[in-house]
Every structure is written in C-alpha cells, then in structure tokens.
PDB file of C-alpha atoms in Angstrom:
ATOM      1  CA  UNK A   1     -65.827 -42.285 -59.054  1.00  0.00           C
ATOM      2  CA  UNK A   2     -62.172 -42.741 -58.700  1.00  0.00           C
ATOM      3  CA  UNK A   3     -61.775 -42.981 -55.439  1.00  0.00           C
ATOM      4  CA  UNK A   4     -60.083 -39.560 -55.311  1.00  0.00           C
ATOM      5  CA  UNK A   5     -60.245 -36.912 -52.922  1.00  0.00           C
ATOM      6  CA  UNK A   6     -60.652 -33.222 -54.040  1.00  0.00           C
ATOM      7  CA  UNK A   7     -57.609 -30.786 -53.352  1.00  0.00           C
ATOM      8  CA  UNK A   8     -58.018 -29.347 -50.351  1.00  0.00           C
ATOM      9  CA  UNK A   9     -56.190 -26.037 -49.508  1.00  0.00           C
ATOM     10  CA  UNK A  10     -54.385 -26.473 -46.288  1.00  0.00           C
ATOM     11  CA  UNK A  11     -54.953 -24.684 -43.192  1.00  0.00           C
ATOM     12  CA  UNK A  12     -57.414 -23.842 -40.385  1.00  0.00           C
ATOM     13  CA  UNK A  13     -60.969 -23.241 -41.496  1.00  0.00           C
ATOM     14  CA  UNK A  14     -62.396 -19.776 -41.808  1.00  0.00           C
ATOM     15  CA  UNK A  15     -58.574 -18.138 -41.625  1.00  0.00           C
ATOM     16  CA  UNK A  16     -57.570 -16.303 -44.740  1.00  0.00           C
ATOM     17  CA  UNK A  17     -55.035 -18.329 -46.983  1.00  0.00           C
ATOM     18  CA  UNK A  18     -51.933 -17.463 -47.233  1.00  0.00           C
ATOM     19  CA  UNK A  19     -50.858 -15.002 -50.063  1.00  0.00           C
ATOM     20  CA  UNK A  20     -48.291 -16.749 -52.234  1.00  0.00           C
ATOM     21  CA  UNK A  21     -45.624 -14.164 -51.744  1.00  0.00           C
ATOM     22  CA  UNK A  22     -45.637 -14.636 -47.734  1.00  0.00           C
ATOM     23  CA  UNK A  23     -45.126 -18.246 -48.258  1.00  0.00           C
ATOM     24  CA  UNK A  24     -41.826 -18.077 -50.007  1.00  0.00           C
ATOM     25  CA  UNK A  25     -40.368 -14.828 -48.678  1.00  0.00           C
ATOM     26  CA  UNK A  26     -36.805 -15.663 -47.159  1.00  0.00           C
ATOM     27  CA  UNK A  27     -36.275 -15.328 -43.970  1.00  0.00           C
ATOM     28  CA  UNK A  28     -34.978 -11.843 -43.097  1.00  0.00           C
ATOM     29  CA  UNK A  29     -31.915 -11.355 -40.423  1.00  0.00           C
ATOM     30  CA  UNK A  30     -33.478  -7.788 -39.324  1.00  0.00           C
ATOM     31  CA  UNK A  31     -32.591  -8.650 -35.685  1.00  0.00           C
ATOM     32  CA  UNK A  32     -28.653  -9.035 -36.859  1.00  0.00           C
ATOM     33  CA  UNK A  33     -28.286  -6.268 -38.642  1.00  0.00           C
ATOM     34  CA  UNK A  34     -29.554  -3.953 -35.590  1.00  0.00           C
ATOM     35  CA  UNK A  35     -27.081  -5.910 -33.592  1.00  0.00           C
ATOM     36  CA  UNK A  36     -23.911  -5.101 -35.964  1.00  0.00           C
ATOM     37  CA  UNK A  37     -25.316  -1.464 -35.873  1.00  0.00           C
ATOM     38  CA  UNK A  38     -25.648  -1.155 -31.723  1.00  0.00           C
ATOM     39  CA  UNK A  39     -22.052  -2.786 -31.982  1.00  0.00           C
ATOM     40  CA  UNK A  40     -20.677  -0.533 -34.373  1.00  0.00           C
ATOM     41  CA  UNK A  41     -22.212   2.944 -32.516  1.00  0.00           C
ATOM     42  CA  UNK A  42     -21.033   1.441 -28.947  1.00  0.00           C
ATOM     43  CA  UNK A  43     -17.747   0.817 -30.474  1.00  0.00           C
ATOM     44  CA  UNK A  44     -17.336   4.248 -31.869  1.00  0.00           C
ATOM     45  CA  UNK A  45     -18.521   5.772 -28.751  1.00  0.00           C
ATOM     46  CA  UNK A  46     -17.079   3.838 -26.383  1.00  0.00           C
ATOM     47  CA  UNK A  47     -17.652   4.209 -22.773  1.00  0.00           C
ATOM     48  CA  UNK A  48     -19.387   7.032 -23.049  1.00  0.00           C
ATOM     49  CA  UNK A  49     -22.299   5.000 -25.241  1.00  0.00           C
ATOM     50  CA  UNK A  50     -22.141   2.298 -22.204  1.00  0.00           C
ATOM     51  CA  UNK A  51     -22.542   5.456 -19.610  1.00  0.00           C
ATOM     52  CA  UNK A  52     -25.731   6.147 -21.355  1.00  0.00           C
ATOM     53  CA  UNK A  53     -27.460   3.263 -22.071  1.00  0.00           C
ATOM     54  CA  UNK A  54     -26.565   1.898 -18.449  1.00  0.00           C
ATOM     55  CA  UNK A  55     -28.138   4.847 -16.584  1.00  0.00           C
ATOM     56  CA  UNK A  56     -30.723   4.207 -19.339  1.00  0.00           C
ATOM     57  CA  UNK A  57     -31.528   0.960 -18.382  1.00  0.00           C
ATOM     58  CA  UNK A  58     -31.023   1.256 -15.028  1.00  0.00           C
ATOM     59  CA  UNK A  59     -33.546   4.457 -14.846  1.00  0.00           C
ATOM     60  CA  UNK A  60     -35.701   2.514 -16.817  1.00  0.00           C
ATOM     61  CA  UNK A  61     -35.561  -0.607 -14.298  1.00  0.00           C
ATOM     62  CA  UNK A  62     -35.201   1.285 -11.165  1.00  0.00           C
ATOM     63  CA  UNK A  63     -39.024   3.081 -12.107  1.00  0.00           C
ATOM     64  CA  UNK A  64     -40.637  -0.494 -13.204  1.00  0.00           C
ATOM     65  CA  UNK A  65     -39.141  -1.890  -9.302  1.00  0.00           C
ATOM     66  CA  UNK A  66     -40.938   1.078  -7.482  1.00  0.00           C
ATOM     67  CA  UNK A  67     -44.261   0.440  -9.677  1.00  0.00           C
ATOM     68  CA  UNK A  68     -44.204  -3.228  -8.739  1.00  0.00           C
ATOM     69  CA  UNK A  69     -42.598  -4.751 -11.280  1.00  0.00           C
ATOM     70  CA  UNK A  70     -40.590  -7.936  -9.806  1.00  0.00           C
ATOM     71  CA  UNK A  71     -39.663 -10.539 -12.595  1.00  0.00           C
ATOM     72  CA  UNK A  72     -38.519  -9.379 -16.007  1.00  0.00           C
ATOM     73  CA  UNK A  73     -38.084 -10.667 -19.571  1.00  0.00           C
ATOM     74  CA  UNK A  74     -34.341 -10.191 -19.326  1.00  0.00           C
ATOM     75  CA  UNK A  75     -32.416 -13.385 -18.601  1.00  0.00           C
ATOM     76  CA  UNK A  76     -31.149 -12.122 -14.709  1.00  0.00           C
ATOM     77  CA  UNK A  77     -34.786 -12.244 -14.315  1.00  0.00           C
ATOM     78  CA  UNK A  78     -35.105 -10.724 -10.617  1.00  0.00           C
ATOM     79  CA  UNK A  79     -34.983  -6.920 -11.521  1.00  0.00           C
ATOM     80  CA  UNK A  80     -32.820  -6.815  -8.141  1.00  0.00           C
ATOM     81  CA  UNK A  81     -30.206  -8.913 -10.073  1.00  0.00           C
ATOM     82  CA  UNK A  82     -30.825  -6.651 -12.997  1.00  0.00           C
ATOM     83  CA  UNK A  83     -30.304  -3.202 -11.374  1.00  0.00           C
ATOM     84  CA  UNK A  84     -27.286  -5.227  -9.887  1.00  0.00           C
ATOM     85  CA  UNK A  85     -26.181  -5.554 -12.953  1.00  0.00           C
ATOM     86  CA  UNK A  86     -26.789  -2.223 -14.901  1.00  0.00           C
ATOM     87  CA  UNK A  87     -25.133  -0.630 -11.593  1.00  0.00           C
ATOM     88  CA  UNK A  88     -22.135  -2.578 -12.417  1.00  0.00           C
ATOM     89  CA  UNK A  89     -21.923  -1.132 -15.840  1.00  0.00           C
ATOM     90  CA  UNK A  90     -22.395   2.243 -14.599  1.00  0.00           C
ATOM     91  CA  UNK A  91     -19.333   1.704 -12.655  1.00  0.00           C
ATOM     92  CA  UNK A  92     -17.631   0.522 -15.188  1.00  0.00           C
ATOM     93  CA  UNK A  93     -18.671   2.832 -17.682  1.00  0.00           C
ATOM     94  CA  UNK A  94     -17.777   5.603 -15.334  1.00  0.00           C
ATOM     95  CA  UNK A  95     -14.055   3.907 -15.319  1.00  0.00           C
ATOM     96  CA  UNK A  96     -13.629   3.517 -18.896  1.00  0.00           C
ATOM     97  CA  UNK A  97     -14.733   7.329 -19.358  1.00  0.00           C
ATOM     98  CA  UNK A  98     -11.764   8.449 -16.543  1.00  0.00           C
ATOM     99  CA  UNK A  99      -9.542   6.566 -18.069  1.00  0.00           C
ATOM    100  CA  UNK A 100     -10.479   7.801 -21.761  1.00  0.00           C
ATOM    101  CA  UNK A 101     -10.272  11.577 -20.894  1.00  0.00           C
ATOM    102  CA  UNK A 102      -7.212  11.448 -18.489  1.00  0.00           C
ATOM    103  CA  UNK A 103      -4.883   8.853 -19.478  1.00  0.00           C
ATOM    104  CA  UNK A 104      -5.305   9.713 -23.903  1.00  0.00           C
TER     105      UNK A 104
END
C-alpha cells in the first residue's frame, strides 16, 4: 500500500455524472440577445409597441390583483405600484402615439 487514495469522481452520491460536453459548454448570452431583439422591435415600432405591451402588462396585472395576487416578482413589488406604473406607460404611450400621427 502506498498510502494512496483511489480517484474518486466528484459529486453527490446516486446523481448521474456529468456528461463531459455540459461541463465545458460556454456560457450562452441567450437572455441578451432577446433583449437587443425587444429593443430593436420597440424601436422600430415605437410608441405604438409601448401602447401594446403596456395595456399588455397592465391587463395581465390588473387580472392577477382581482385573483389575489399581492406581491410580484417584478422589482416595484406591490402590484399596486406595478399597475401604477404600467398606467403611466399607457399614458405615455398614448402621448407618443398623438404626437407620432399628428405632429409627422
């Protein structure tokens, strides 16, 4: 006896191992790449892309409120202070789409 160990494989017990390919796969900016793309289609829309998404949202939020839904993932957190907010860009989007069809 040498006094060494045997290799061990690390890890938890009874989970499968890792598959070689998983351990070196880079890391893959899919998350940035949707952002540059809901950038690019709100930019070529404009306010009318806001208008939507807005009354969207704030359909969406409005319907969780009236089931019972009172915190939220979102970083406003209170979905009070988030209907606040997507009411805001309603107005604003609402602006922005006078403005584009009166004043151009």
């Amino acid at each position: 006896m040498t006094g060494e160990r045997p290799a061990v494989t690390p890890g938890i017990p009874g989970t499968p191992a890792a598959r070689p390919e998983e351990a070196t796969a880079p890391f893959d900016p899919l998350r940035l790449c949707i952002f540059a793309t809901v950038a690019l289609l709100g930019w070529l829309a404009g306010p009318f892309a806001l208008a939507f998404f807005a009354v969207l949202g704030f359909t969406g939020y409005w319907k969780a409120r009236r089931a019972g839904l009172t915190r939220s993932d979102c970083l406003l957190r209170d979905t009070r202070l988030v209907l606040a907010y997507l009411g805001a860009l309603v107005v604003l989007a609402g602006v922005g789409v006078w403005l584009h069809l009166w004043w151009w």
